[in-house]
mmCIF file of C-alpha atoms in Angstrom:
data_model
loop_
_atom_site.group_PDB
_atom_site.id
_atom_site.type_symbol
_atom_site.label_atom_id
_atom_site.label_comp_id
_atom_site.label_asym_id
_atom_site.label_seq_id
_atom_site.Cartn_x
_atom_site.Cartn_y
_atom_site.Cartn_z
ATOM 1 C CA MET Q 156 -34.284 -38.831 -4.308
ATOM 2 C CA HIS Q 157 -31.937 -38.089 -1.840
ATOM 3 C CA LEU Q 158 -28.867 -39.686 -3.775
ATOM 4 C CA PHE Q 159 -30.442 -37.474 -6.888
ATOM 5 C CA LYS Q 160 -29.891 -34.410 -4.537
ATOM 6 C CA SER Q 161 -26.419 -35.453 -3.512
ATOM 7 C CA VAL Q 162 -25.294 -36.024 -6.962
ATOM 8 C CA VAL Q 163 -26.842 -32.720 -8.133
ATOM 9 C CA SER Q 164 -25.038 -30.678 -5.145
ATOM 10 C CA LEU Q 165 -21.576 -32.731 -6.050
ATOM 11 C CA VAL Q 166 -21.819 -31.583 -9.633
ATOM 12 C CA ALA Q 167 -22.456 -28.045 -8.687
ATOM 13 C CA VAL Q 168 -19.641 -27.834 -6.547
ATOM 14 C CA VAL Q 169 -17.325 -29.687 -9.116
ATOM 15 C CA ALA Q 170 -18.741 -26.940 -11.965
ATOM 16 C CA VAL Q 171 -18.163 -23.609 -9.913
ATOM 17 C CA THR Q 172 -14.492 -24.870 -8.926
ATOM 18 C CA ALA Q 173 -13.508 -25.897 -12.519
ATOM 19 C CA CYS Q 174 -15.023 -22.630 -13.633
ATOM 20 C CA GLY Q 175 -12.831 -20.598 -11.138
ATOM 21 C CA GLY Q 176 -15.151 -20.238 -8.524
ATOM 22 C CA VAL Q 177 -14.544 -20.635 -4.672
ATOM 23 C CA GLU Q 178 -15.809 -23.295 -2.944
ATOM 24 C CA GLU Q 179 -17.446 -22.171 0.689
ATOM 25 C CA GLN Q 180 -16.541 -25.558 2.590
ATOM 26 C CA GLY Q 181 -13.115 -25.396 3.679
ATOM 27 C CA GLY Q 182 -13.148 -21.603 4.154
ATOM 28 C CA LEU Q 183 -12.187 -19.733 1.034
ATOM 29 C CA GLY Q 184 -15.256 -17.832 1.419
ATOM 30 C CA THR Q 185 -14.903 -17.085 4.995
ATOM 31 C CA GLN Q 186 -12.928 -14.633 7.100
ATOM 32 C CA GLU Q 187 -13.661 -15.677 10.755
ATOM 33 C CA SER Q 188 -10.250 -15.501 12.384
ATOM 34 C CA ALA Q 189 -9.099 -12.247 10.310
ATOM 35 C CA LEU Q 190 -8.491 -9.067 12.666
ATOM 36 C CA VAL Q 191 -10.558 -6.026 11.472
ATOM 37 C CA SER Q 192 -9.162 -3.482 13.895
ATOM 38 C CA GLY Q 193 -6.370 -2.172 15.416
ATOM 39 C CA THR Q 194 -4.631 0.889 17.226
ATOM 40 C CA SER Q 195 -1.738 3.214 16.184
ATOM 41 C CA GLN Q 196 -0.793 6.443 17.509
ATOM 42 C CA GLY Q 197 -3.495 6.208 20.377
ATOM 43 C CA CYS Q 198 -6.159 6.110 17.652
ATOM 44 C CA LEU Q 199 -8.670 2.950 16.890
ATOM 45 C CA PHE Q 200 -9.000 2.058 13.260
ATOM 46 C CA LYS Q 201 -11.563 -0.594 11.666
ATOM 47 C CA VAL Q 202 -11.947 -2.060 8.175
ATOM 48 C CA SER Q 203 -15.347 -2.808 6.833
ATOM 49 C CA SER Q 204 -17.003 -3.533 3.698
ATOM 50 C CA ALA Q 205 -20.587 -2.633 2.523
ATOM 51 C CA GLU Q 206 -22.737 -3.266 -0.654
ATOM 52 C CA ARG Q 207 -23.575 -0.310 -2.786
ATOM 53 C CA SER Q 208 -27.245 -0.219 -3.620
ATOM 54 C CA GLY Q 209 -28.334 -0.903 -7.304
ATOM 55 C CA PRO Q 210 -25.458 -2.243 -9.705
ATOM 56 C CA PHE Q 211 -25.502 -5.791 -10.759
ATOM 57 C CA PRO Q 212 -23.101 -7.557 -10.395
ATOM 58 C CA PRO Q 213 -22.951 -6.045 -6.683
ATOM 59 C CA ILE Q 214 -20.008 -3.328 -5.834
ATOM 60 C CA PHE Q 215 -18.732 -3.464 -2.360
ATOM 61 C CA ASP Q 216 -16.916 -0.438 -1.015
ATOM 62 C CA VAL Q 217 -13.837 -1.013 1.705
ATOM 63 C CA THR Q 218 -13.483 1.576 4.028
ATOM 64 C CA VAL Q 219 -11.104 2.189 6.856
ATOM 65 C CA THR Q 220 -12.416 4.211 9.630
ATOM 66 C CA ARG Q 221 -10.553 6.159 12.440
ATOM 67 C CA TYR Q 222 -12.481 6.535 15.599
ATOM 68 C CA ALA Q 223 -12.375 9.844 18.030
ATOM 69 C CA SER Q 224 -11.248 9.490 21.281
ATOM 70 C CA SER Q 225 -9.366 11.124 24.186
ATOM 71 C CA THR Q 226 -6.243 9.706 23.033
ATOM 72 C CA CYS Q 227 -6.524 10.151 19.204
ATOM 73 C CA ALA Q 228 -4.949 13.512 18.194
ATOM 74 C CA TRP Q 229 -6.465 13.455 14.748
ATOM 75 C CA GLY Q 230 -10.010 12.942 15.587
ATOM 76 C CA ALA Q 231 -12.733 10.814 13.524
ATOM 77 C CA GLY Q 232 -12.339 10.272 9.753
ATOM 78 C CA SER Q 233 -12.662 7.623 7.126
ATOM 79 C CA VAL Q 234 -11.138 6.830 3.763
ATOM 80 C CA LEU Q 235 -12.140 4.573 0.898
ATOM 81 C CA VAL Q 236 -9.414 2.352 0.030
ATOM 82 C CA GLY Q 237 -10.750 0.333 -2.733
ATOM 83 C CA THR Q 238 -13.677 -1.618 -4.139
ATOM 84 C CA ALA Q 239 -14.450 -5.357 -4.778
ATOM 85 C CA SER Q 240 -17.309 -6.655 -7.400
ATOM 86 C CA ALA Q 241 -19.514 -9.409 -7.599
ATOM 87 C CA ARG Q 242 -18.716 -11.053 -4.177
ATOM 88 C CA GLN Q 243 -18.103 -9.595 -0.901
ATOM 89 C CA PRO Q 244 -14.477 -9.482 -0.113
ATOM 90 C CA THR Q 245 -12.687 -10.555 2.960
ATOM 91 C CA VAL Q 246 -11.211 -7.738 5.057
ATOM 92 C CA SER Q 247 -8.267 -7.580 7.425
ATOM 93 C CA LEU Q 248 -6.265 -4.865 9.139
ATOM 94 C CA ALA Q 249 -3.178 -4.682 11.384
ATOM 95 C CA ALA Q 250 -1.579 -1.569 13.165
ATOM 96 C CA ASN Q 251 1.162 -0.456 15.500
ATOM 97 C CA GLU Q 252 3.084 2.799 16.017
ATOM 98 C CA LEU Q 253 4.394 2.586 12.403
ATOM 99 C CA GLY Q 254 1.009 2.748 10.674
ATOM 100 C CA VAL Q 255 -2.171 1.045 9.419
ATOM 101 C CA ALA Q 256 -2.049 -2.400 6.895
ATOM 102 C CA VAL Q 257 -5.398 -3.205 5.549
ATOM 103 C CA ALA Q 258 -5.974 -6.011 2.826
ATOM 104 C CA TYR Q 259 -9.052 -7.179 1.068
ATOM 105 C CA THR Q 260 -9.910 -9.497 -1.508
ATOM 106 C CA TYR Q 261 -11.393 -8.319 -4.987
ATOM 107 C CA GLY Q 262 -12.182 -9.602 -8.094
ATOM 108 C CA LYS Q 263 -15.100 -11.637 -9.607
ATOM 109 C CA TYR Q 264 -14.100 -14.739 -7.641
ATOM 110 C CA ALA Q 265 -12.377 -13.086 -5.247
ATOM 111 C CA GLY Q 266 -9.234 -13.753 -7.172
ATOM 112 C CA SER Q 267 -6.551 -11.387 -5.939
ATOM 113 C CA VAL Q 268 -5.924 -9.363 -2.540
ATOM 114 C CA SER Q 269 -4.851 -5.621 -2.122
ATOM 115 C CA LEU Q 270 -2.491 -4.608 0.649
ATOM 116 C CA LYS Q 271 -2.058 -0.944 1.366
ATOM 117 C CA HIS Q 272 -0.503 1.160 4.158
ATOM 118 C CA LEU Q 273 -2.090 3.858 5.540
ATOM 119 C CA SER Q 274 -0.828 6.789 7.517
ATOM 120 C CA PRO Q 275 -2.526 7.069 11.053
ATOM 121 C CA ASP Q 276 -2.976 10.891 10.588
ATOM 122 C CA THR Q 277 -3.879 11.808 7.335
ATOM 123 C CA LEU Q 278 -5.386 8.146 6.223
ATOM 124 C CA ALA Q 279 -3.355 8.650 2.917
ATOM 125 C CA VAL Q 280 -2.258 5.615 1.169
ATOM 126 C CA VAL Q 281 1.703 5.178 1.539
ATOM 127 C CA ARG Q 282 2.299 1.953 -0.172
ATOM 128 C CA THR Q 283 -0.070 -0.379 -2.231
ATOM 129 C CA GLU Q 284 0.939 -3.888 -3.066
ATOM 130 C CA GLY Q 285 -0.910 -7.051 -4.496
ATOM 131 C CA LEU Q 286 -1.037 -10.522 -4.567
ATOM 132 C CA GLY Q 287 -2.734 -12.564 -7.551
ATOM 133 C CA PRO Q 288 -3.126 -15.849 -8.978
ATOM 134 C CA THR Q 289 -0.801 -16.887 -11.851
ATOM 135 C CA SER Q 290 -4.293 -17.695 -13.826
ATOM 136 C CA PRO Q 291 -7.522 -16.145 -14.275
ATOM 137 C CA LEU Q 292 -9.218 -19.153 -12.923
ATOM 138 C CA GLY Q 293 -7.297 -19.041 -9.668
ATOM 139 C CA ALA Q 294 -8.760 -17.430 -6.752
ATOM 140 C CA ILE Q 295 -7.231 -16.316 -3.210
ATOM 141 C CA GLY Q 296 -9.741 -16.673 -0.731
ATOM 142 C CA SER Q 297 -8.495 -14.603 2.200
ATOM 143 C CA ALA Q 298 -5.929 -12.394 3.632
ATOM 144 C CA ASP Q 299 -4.985 -12.269 7.048
ATOM 145 C CA LEU Q 300 -2.683 -9.732 8.558
ATOM 146 C CA VAL Q 301 -0.278 -9.936 11.436
ATOM 147 C CA ILE Q 302 2.443 -7.533 12.350
ATOM 148 C CA GLU Q 303 5.097 -9.961 13.725
ATOM 149 C CA SER Q 304 6.923 -9.351 17.293
ATOM 150 C CA ASP Q 305 9.838 -7.283 15.639
ATOM 151 C CA GLY Q 306 6.991 -4.663 14.871
ATOM 152 C CA THR Q 307 8.247 -4.101 11.125
ATOM 153 C CA THR Q 308 7.433 -7.381 9.606
ATOM 154 C CA LEU Q 309 3.992 -7.803 7.956
ATOM 155 C CA THR Q 310 2.575 -11.266 7.056
ATOM 156 C CA VAL Q 311 -0.313 -11.864 4.897
ATOM 157 C CA SER Q 312 -1.607 -15.250 5.315
ATOM 158 C CA GLY Q 313 -4.873 -17.261 3.832
ATOM 159 C CA ILE Q 314 -6.165 -20.238 1.465
ATOM 160 C CA LYS Q 315 -5.976 -20.226 -2.460
ATOM 161 C CA ASN Q 316 -7.040 -22.660 -4.947
ATOM 162 C CA TRP Q 317 -4.274 -21.681 -7.670
ATOM 163 C CA PRO Q 318 -0.628 -20.859 -7.387
ATOM 164 C CA ILE Q 319 0.383 -17.131 -6.485
ATOM 165 C CA LEU Q 320 2.773 -14.947 -8.552
ATOM 166 C CA GLY Q 321 6.103 -15.647 -7.056
ATOM 167 C CA GLU Q 322 5.326 -18.405 -4.674
ATOM 168 C CA THR Q 323 7.682 -21.110 -3.914
ATOM 169 C CA GLY Q 324 6.296 -24.336 -2.506
ATOM 170 C CA SER Q 325 2.799 -25.598 -3.233
ATOM 171 C CA GLY Q 326 -0.670 -26.146 -1.339
ATOM 172 C CA ASN Q 327 -3.604 -24.580 -0.843
ATOM 173 C CA ASN Q 328 -2.085 -22.076 1.962
ATOM 174 C CA TYR Q 329 0.100 -19.472 1.463
ATOM 175 C CA VAL Q 330 2.286 -17.069 3.631
ATOM 176 C CA ALA Q 331 3.317 -13.846 2.413
ATOM 177 C CA THR Q 332 6.081 -11.926 4.282
ATOM 178 C CA TYR Q 333 7.005 -8.388 4.013
ATOM 179 C CA PRO Q 334 9.706 -7.167 6.003
ATOM 180 C CA ASP Q 335 9.983 -3.475 6.907
ATOM 181 C CA PHE Q 336 6.729 -3.015 5.320
ATOM 182 C CA PHE Q 337 6.061 0.412 7.069
ATOM 183 C CA THR Q 338 9.420 1.793 6.146
ATOM 184 C CA SER Q 339 10.575 0.112 2.874
ATOM 185 C CA THR Q 340 9.197 -1.269 -0.487
ATOM 186 C CA THR Q 341 10.941 -4.656 -0.184
ATOM 187 C CA PRO Q 342 9.065 -7.118 -2.062
ATOM 188 C CA PRO Q 343 7.390 -9.996 -0.022
ATOM 189 C CA SER Q 344 8.688 -13.715 -0.152
ATOM 190 C CA ILE Q 345 5.442 -15.927 -0.516
ATOM 191 C CA VAL Q 346 5.695 -19.493 0.566
ATOM 192 C CA ALA Q 347 2.719 -22.027 -0.131
ATOM 193 C CA PHE Q 348 1.930 -25.108 1.773
#
């Protein structure tokens, strides 16, 4: 009986992966290391996702919230930055004095990444970028944001199970580097390893 259960489990993992699904083991479905809050111009920002009640497949709203404090000139506020369907998105946020960057996965199998630059004062979207696999069978499982020590370069890193449009190299990990993310529209360099 134990052997039968093991075979059934193995077949299920292979079937989900072959159909473009995302394996939970190995981290494609997790987001433990992603930062979800940051400070810009004295204000604390957090990104979160929440499932809407009712629809099937489920829809998840991705929201960035600015918290009121004695150091924040603009007070509390929030903005819906996007939605994801069928599967809870992974979310990440990085911020500095130049702005707030937020990333989230979306698509039936968390197949793509949306990346946005928000203005700290108005919460308006200043820039929108995206990362996607070269096939609808592909999935990007995470998108962790880091602002590099120069203060202007943003990196997005994570895992994937298919090549990303524009990448060099190969492998299940990627790093997309956006130079001067907050002040330009320079496209990223994407390296897989």
